[in-house]
Short mmCIF file of C-alpha atoms in Angstrom, two decimals:
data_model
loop_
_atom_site.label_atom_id
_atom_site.label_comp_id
_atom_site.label_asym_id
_atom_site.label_seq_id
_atom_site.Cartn_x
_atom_site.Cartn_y
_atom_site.Cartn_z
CA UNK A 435 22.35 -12.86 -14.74
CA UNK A 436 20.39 -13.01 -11.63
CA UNK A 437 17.94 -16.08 -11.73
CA UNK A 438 15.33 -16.43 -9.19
CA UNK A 439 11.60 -17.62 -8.77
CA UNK A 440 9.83 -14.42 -8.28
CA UNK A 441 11.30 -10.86 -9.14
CA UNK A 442 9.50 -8.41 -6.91
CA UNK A 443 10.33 -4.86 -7.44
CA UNK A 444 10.02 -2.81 -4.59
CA UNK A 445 10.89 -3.24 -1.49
CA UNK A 446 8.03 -1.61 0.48
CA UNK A 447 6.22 -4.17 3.22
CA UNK A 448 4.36 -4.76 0.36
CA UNK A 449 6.88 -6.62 -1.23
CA UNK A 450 9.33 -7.70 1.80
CA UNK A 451 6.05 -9.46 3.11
CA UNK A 452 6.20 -11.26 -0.37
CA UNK A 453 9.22 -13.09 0.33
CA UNK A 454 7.52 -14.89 3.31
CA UNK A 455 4.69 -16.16 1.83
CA UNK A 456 7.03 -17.13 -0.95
CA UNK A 457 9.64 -18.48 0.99
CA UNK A 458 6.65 -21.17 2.39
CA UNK A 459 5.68 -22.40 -0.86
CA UNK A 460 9.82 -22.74 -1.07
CA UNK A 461 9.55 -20.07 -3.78
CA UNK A 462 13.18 -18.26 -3.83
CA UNK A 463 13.12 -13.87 -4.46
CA UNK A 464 15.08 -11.41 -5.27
CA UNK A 465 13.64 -7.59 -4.71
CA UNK A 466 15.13 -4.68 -6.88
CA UNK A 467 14.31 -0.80 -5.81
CA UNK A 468 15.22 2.44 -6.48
CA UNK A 469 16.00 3.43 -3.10
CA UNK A 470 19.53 2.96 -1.10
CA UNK A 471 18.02 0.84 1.29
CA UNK A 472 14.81 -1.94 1.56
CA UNK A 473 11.19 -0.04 2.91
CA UNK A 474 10.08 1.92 0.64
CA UNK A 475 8.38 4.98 2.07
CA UNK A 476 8.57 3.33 5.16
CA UNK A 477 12.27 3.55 5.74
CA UNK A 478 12.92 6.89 3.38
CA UNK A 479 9.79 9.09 4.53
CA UNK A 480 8.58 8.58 7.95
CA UNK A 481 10.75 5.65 9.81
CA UNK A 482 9.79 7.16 13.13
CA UNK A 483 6.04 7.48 12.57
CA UNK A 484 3.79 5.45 14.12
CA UNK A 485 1.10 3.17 11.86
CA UNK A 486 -2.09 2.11 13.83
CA UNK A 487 -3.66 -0.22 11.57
CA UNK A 488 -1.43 -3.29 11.42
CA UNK A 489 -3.04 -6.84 13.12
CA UNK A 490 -1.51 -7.24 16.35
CA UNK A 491 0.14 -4.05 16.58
CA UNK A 492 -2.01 -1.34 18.44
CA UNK A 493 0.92 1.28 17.42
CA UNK A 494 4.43 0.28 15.32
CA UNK A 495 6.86 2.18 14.14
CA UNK A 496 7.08 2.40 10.12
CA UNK A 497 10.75 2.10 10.97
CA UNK A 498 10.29 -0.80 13.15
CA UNK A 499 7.89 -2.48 11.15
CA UNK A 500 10.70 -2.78 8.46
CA UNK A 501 12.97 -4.17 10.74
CA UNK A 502 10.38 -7.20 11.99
CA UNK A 503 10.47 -7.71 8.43
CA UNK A 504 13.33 -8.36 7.17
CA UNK A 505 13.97 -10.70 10.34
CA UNK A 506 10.74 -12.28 9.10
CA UNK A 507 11.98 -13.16 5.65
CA UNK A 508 15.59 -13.34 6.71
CA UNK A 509 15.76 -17.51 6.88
CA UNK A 510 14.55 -17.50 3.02
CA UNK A 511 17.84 -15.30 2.08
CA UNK A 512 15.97 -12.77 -0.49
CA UNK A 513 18.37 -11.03 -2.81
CA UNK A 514 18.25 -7.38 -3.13
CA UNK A 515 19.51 -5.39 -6.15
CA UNK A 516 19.09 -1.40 -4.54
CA UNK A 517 19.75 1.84 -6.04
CA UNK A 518 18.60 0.37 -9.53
CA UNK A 519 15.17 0.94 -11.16
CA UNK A 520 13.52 -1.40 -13.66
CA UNK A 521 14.07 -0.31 -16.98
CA UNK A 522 13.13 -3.34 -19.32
CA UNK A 523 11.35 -6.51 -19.41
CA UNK A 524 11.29 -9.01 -22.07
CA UNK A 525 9.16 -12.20 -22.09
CA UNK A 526 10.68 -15.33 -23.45
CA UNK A 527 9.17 -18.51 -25.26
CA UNK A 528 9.16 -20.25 -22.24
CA UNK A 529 6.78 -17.40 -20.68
CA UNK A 530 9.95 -16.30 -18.39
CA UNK A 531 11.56 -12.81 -17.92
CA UNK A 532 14.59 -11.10 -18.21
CA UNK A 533 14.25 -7.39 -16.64
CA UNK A 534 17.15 -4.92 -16.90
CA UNK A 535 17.65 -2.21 -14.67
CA UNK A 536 18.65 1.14 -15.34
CA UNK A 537 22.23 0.43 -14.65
CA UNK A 538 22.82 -2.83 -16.76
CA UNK A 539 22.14 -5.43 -14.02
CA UNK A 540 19.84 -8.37 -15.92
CA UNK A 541 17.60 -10.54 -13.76
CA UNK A 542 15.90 -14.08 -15.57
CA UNK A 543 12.70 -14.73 -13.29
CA UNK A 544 9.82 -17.23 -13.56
CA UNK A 545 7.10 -14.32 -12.61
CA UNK A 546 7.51 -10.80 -11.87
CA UNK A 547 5.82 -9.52 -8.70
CA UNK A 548 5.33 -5.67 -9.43
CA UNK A 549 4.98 -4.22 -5.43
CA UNK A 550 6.31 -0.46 -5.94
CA UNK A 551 3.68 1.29 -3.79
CA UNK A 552 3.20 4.70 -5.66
CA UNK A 553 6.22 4.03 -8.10
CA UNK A 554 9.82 4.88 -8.24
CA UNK A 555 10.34 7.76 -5.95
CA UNK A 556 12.65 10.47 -7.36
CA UNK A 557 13.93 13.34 -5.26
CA UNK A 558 12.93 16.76 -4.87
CA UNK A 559 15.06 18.77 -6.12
CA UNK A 560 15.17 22.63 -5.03
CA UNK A 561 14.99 24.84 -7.94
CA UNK A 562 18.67 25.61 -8.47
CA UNK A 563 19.50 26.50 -11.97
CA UNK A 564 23.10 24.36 -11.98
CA UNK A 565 22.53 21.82 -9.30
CA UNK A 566 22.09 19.39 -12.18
CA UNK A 567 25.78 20.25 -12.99
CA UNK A 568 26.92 19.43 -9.07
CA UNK A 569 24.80 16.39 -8.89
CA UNK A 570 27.67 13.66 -7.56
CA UNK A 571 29.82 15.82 -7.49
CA UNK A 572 28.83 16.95 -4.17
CA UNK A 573 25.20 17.33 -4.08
CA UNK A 574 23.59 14.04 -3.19
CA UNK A 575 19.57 13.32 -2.65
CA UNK A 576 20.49 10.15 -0.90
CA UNK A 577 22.73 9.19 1.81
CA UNK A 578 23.59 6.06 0.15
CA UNK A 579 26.99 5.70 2.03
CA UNK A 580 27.81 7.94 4.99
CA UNK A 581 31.55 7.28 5.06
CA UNK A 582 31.45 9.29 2.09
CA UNK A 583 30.58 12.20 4.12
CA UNK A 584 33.45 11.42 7.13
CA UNK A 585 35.32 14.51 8.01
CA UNK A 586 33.73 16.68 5.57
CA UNK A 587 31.90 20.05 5.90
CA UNK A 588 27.99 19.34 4.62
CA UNK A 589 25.19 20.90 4.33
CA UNK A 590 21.21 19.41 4.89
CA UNK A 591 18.27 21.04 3.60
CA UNK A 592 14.87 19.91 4.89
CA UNK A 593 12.56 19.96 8.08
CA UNK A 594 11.36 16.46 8.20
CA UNK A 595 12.52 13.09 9.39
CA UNK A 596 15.14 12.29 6.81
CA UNK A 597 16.53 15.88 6.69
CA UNK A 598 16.66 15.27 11.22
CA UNK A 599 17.63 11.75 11.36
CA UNK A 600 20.76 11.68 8.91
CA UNK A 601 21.68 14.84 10.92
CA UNK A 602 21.67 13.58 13.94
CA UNK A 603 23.65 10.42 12.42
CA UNK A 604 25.88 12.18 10.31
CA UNK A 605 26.98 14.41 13.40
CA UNK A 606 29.65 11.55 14.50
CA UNK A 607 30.68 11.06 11.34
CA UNK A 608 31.16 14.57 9.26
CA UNK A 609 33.46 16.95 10.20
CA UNK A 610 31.00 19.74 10.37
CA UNK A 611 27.11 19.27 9.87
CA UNK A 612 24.75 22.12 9.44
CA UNK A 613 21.10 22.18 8.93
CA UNK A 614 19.23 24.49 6.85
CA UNK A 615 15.24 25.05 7.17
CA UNK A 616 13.39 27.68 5.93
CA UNK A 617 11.27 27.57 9.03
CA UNK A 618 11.49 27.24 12.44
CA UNK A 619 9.17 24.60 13.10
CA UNK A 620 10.26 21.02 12.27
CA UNK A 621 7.86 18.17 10.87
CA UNK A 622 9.45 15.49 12.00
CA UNK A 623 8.99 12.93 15.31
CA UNK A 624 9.53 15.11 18.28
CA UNK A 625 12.43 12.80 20.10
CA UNK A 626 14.28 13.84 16.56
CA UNK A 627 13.53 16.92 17.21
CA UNK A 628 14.95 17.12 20.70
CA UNK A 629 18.15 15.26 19.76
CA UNK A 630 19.17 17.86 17.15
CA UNK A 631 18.50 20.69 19.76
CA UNK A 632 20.68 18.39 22.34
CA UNK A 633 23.09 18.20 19.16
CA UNK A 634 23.32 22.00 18.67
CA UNK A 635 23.85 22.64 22.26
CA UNK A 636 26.86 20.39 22.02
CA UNK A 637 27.96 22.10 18.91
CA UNK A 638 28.09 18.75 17.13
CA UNK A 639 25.12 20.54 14.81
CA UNK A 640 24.99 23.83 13.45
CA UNK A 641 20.99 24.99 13.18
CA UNK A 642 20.18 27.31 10.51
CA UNK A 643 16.45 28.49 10.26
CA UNK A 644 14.25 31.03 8.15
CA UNK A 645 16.90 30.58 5.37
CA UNK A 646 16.95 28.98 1.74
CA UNK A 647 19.58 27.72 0.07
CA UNK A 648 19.68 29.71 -3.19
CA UNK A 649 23.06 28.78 -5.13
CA UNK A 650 25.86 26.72 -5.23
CA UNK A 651 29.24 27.53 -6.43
CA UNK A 652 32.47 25.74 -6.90
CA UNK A 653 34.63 24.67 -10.73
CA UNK A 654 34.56 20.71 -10.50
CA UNK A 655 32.77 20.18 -7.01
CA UNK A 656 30.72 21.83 -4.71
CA UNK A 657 33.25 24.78 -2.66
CA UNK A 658 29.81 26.61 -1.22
CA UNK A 659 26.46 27.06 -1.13
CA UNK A 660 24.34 30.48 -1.08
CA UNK A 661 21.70 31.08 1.82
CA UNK A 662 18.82 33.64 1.57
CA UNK A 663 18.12 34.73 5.25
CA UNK A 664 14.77 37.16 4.95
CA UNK A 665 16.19 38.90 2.04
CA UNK A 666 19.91 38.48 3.15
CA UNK A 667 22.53 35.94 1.23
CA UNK A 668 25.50 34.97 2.99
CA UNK A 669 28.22 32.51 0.95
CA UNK A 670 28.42 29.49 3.61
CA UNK A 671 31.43 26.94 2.75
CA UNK A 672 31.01 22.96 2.55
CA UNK A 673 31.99 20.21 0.87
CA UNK A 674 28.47 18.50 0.26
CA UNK A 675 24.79 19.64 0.09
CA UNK A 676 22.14 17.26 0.84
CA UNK A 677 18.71 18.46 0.03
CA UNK A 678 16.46 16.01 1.57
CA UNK A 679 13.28 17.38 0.73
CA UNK A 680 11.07 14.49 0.01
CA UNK A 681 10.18 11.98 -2.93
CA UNK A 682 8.35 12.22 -5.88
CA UNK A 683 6.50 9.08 -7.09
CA UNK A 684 6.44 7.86 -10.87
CA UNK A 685 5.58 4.60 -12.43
CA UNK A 686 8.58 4.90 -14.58
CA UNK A 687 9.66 2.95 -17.01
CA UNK A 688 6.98 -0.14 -15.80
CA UNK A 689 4.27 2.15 -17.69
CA UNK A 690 5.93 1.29 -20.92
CA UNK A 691 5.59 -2.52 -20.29
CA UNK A 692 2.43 -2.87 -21.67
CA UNK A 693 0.47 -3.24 -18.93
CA UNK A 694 -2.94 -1.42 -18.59
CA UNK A 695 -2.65 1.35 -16.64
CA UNK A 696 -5.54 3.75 -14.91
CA UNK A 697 -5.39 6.93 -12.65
CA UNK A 698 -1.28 6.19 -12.68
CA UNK A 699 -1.67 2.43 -11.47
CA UNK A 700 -1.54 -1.16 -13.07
CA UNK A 701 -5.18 -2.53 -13.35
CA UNK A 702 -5.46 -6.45 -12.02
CA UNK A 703 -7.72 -9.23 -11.85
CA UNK A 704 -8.73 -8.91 -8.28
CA UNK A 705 -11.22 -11.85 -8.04
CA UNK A 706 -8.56 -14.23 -8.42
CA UNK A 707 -4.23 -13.71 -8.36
CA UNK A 708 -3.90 -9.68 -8.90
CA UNK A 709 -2.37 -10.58 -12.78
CA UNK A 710 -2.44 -8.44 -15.13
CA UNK A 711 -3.32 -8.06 -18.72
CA UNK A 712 0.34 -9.82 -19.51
CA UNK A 713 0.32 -13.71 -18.08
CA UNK A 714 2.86 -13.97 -15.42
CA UNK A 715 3.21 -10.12 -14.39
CA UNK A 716 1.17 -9.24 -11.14
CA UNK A 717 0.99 -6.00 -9.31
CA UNK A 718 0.71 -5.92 -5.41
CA UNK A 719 0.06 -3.33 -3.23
CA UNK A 720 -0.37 0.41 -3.62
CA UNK A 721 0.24 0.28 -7.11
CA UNK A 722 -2.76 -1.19 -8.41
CA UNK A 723 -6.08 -0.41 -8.81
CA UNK A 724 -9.48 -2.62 -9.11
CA UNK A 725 -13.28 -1.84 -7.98
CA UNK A 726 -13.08 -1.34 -4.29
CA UNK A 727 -9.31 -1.08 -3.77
CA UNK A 728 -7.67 0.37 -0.53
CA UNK A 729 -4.20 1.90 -0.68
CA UNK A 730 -3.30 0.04 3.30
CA UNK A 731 -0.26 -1.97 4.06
CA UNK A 732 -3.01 -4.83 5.52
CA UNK A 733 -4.81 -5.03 2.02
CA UNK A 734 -1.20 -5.38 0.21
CA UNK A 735 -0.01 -8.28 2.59
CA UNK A 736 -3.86 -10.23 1.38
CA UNK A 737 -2.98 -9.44 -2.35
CA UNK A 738 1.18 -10.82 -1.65
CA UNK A 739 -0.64 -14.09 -0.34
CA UNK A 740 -3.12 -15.30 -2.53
CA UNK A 741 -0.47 -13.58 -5.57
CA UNK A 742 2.18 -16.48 -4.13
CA UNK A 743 -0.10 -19.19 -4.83
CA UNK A 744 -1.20 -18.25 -8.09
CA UNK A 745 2.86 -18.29 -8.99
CA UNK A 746 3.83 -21.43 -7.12
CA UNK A 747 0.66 -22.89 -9.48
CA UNK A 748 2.00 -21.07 -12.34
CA UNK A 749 5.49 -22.69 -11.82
CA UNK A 750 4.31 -26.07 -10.91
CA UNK A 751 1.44 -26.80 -12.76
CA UNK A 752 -0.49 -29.82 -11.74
CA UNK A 753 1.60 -30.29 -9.02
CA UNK A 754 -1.31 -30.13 -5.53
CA UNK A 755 -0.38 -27.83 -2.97
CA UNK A 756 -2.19 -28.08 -0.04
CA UNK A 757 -2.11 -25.08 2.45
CA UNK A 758 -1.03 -25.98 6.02
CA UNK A 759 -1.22 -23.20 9.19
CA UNK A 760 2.11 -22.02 9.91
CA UNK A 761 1.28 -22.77 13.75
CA UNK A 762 0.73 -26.43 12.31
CA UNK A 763 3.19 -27.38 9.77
CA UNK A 764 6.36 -24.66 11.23
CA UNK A 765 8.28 -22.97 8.79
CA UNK A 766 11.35 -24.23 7.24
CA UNK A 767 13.91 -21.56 6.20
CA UNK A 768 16.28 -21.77 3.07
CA UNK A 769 19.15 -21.11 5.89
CA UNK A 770 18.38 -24.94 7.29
CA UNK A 771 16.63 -22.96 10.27
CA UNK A 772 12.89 -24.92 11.34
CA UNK A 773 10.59 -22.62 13.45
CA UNK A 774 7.78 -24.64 14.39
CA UNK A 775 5.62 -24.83 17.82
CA UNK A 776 6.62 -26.96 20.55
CA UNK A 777 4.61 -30.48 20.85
CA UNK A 778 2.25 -30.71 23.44
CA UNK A 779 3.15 -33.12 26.23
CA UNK A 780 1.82 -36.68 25.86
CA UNK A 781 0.85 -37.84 28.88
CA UNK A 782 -2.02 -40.99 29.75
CA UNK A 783 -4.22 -40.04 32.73
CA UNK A 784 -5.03 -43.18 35.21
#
């Protein structure tokens, strides 16, 4: 049993930027999501596009602004349960919570902090009538451990960051990597872009456009895969097929909680904490909706703030807190770290 203070699940910015205004009111987290890997969209979907609308950054990253993150909450040592999704909640006497994921892992928390953007993200999967058959057993929608893939033959479908970046990182690691795109142009960031055609001069990659991967054969585990090139199939041999062509996103199993949901999102009080209809649940972020609400990364960070205080109130009732400037009262990590600014110089004039 994982016990913490607040259970957020997801791990968008959303809900990394959670753990720091937690981690102030000494409020310890732990974050489950369904992904491989903490950022949510961020991280799986665009990591090298830029976001313009984040204080004090004219241009970020999404990539990068994941990484200032979790150095952010880093001193307040978060806990992360990843590749799970949250299957099960039960409230006890006490007004606690045990949620289960989908793979057995339990998790007792003192409020649950619902931050998963548009949902659970599941993958795209290309309309192959067995792939559910070679699914781990060398198809995979995520590349949840590339030493899997060392010195083997694979094969990635897509156009798109994911389907270019894991390309690109997978060429020093595969044996053979070859990417598949049923059209020439790429969406993805350009310097990706560039690095795969740098990458195919080199014959690390081998580039395969106008074609569709239309079957996949092999008794136990994926032998080969079938490509349609303008009307012509050709048997192409590898050991793993990574279609990487995007997520879906689904409330899940949260929209059998109870909660009260509207247009696919969890309604919540916005004039006060961003709970919802059950005491001690709150939703954060892109997946709730109330009069006026704006799906930005900005507006989730306000709703993770004032959310925090309504918990550490909720946890320590009657006990005052009384909210101090960071640039004023420093920050004191759950490592032992202390960040705080450096005192002015006392000095008497004469």
């Amino acid at each position: 049993m994982i016990e913490t203070d607040i259970l957020i699940i997801g791990a968008g910015p959303t809900g990394l930027f959670t753990v720091f205004e937690a981690g102030l009111l000494q409020l310890k987290c732990h974050i489950i999501d369904a992904l491989p890997q903490p950022g949510g969209q961020l991280a799986e979907l665009y990591p090298k596009k830029p976001i313009f609308d984040i204080p004090g950054y004219p241009e970020v990253l999404a990539g990068e602004l994941v990484t200032n993150l979790m150095e952010q909450i880093k001193q307040f040592q978060p806990g992360f349960t990843l590749s799970e999704t949250a299957e099960t909640i039960e409230k006890l006497d006490d007004g606690t919570f045990i949620v289960t994921t989908n793979k057995g892992t339990k998790h007792h928390a003192k409020a649950v902090a619902i931050a998963g953007g548009l949902g659970t993200f599941e993958p795209r999967k290309p309309a192959l009538e067995n792939i559910s058959f070679y699914e781990e057993k060398g198809v995979e929608y995520f590349v949840k451990d590339p030493e899997l893939f060392r010195d083997k033959e694979i094969v990635i479908a897509g156009g798109g960051d994911s389907a270019l970046d894991w390309s690109i990182f997978l060429s020093d690691v595969a044996k053979k990597v070859t990417l598949v795109h049923r059209r020439n142009e790429f969406r993805g960031a350009l310097d990706s872009v560039e690095k795969v055609q740098e990458l195919k001069a080199a014959g690390k990659i081998k580039l395969i456009t106008s074609a569709e991967v239309v079957g996949i054969q092999g008794e136990h585990h994926v032998e080969s895969i079938t490509l349609d090139r303008g009307g012509v199939l050709e048997d192409f041999k590898t050991d793993y097929f990574i279609p990487l062509f995007g997520l879906t996103p689904k409330l899940g199993a949260i929209a059998n909680w109870g909660l009260d949901i509207e247009k696919n999102a969890i309604k919540v009080n916005n004039a006060l904490d961003y709970q919802t209809n059950i005491d001690g649940i709150y939703a954060i972020g892109d997946v709730n909706i109330y009069p006026g609400k704006l799906k930005l990364i900005l507006c989730g960070f306000h709703e993770a703030t004032l959310m925090c205080q309504s918990v550490y109130n909720r946890i320590n009732p009657g006990k005052r807190y009384v909210l101090k400037y960071t640039t004023v009262s420093g920050v004191d990590g759950f490592d032992g770290t202390r960040k705080e600014a450096e005192k002015a110089v006392v000095k008497s004039i004469e």
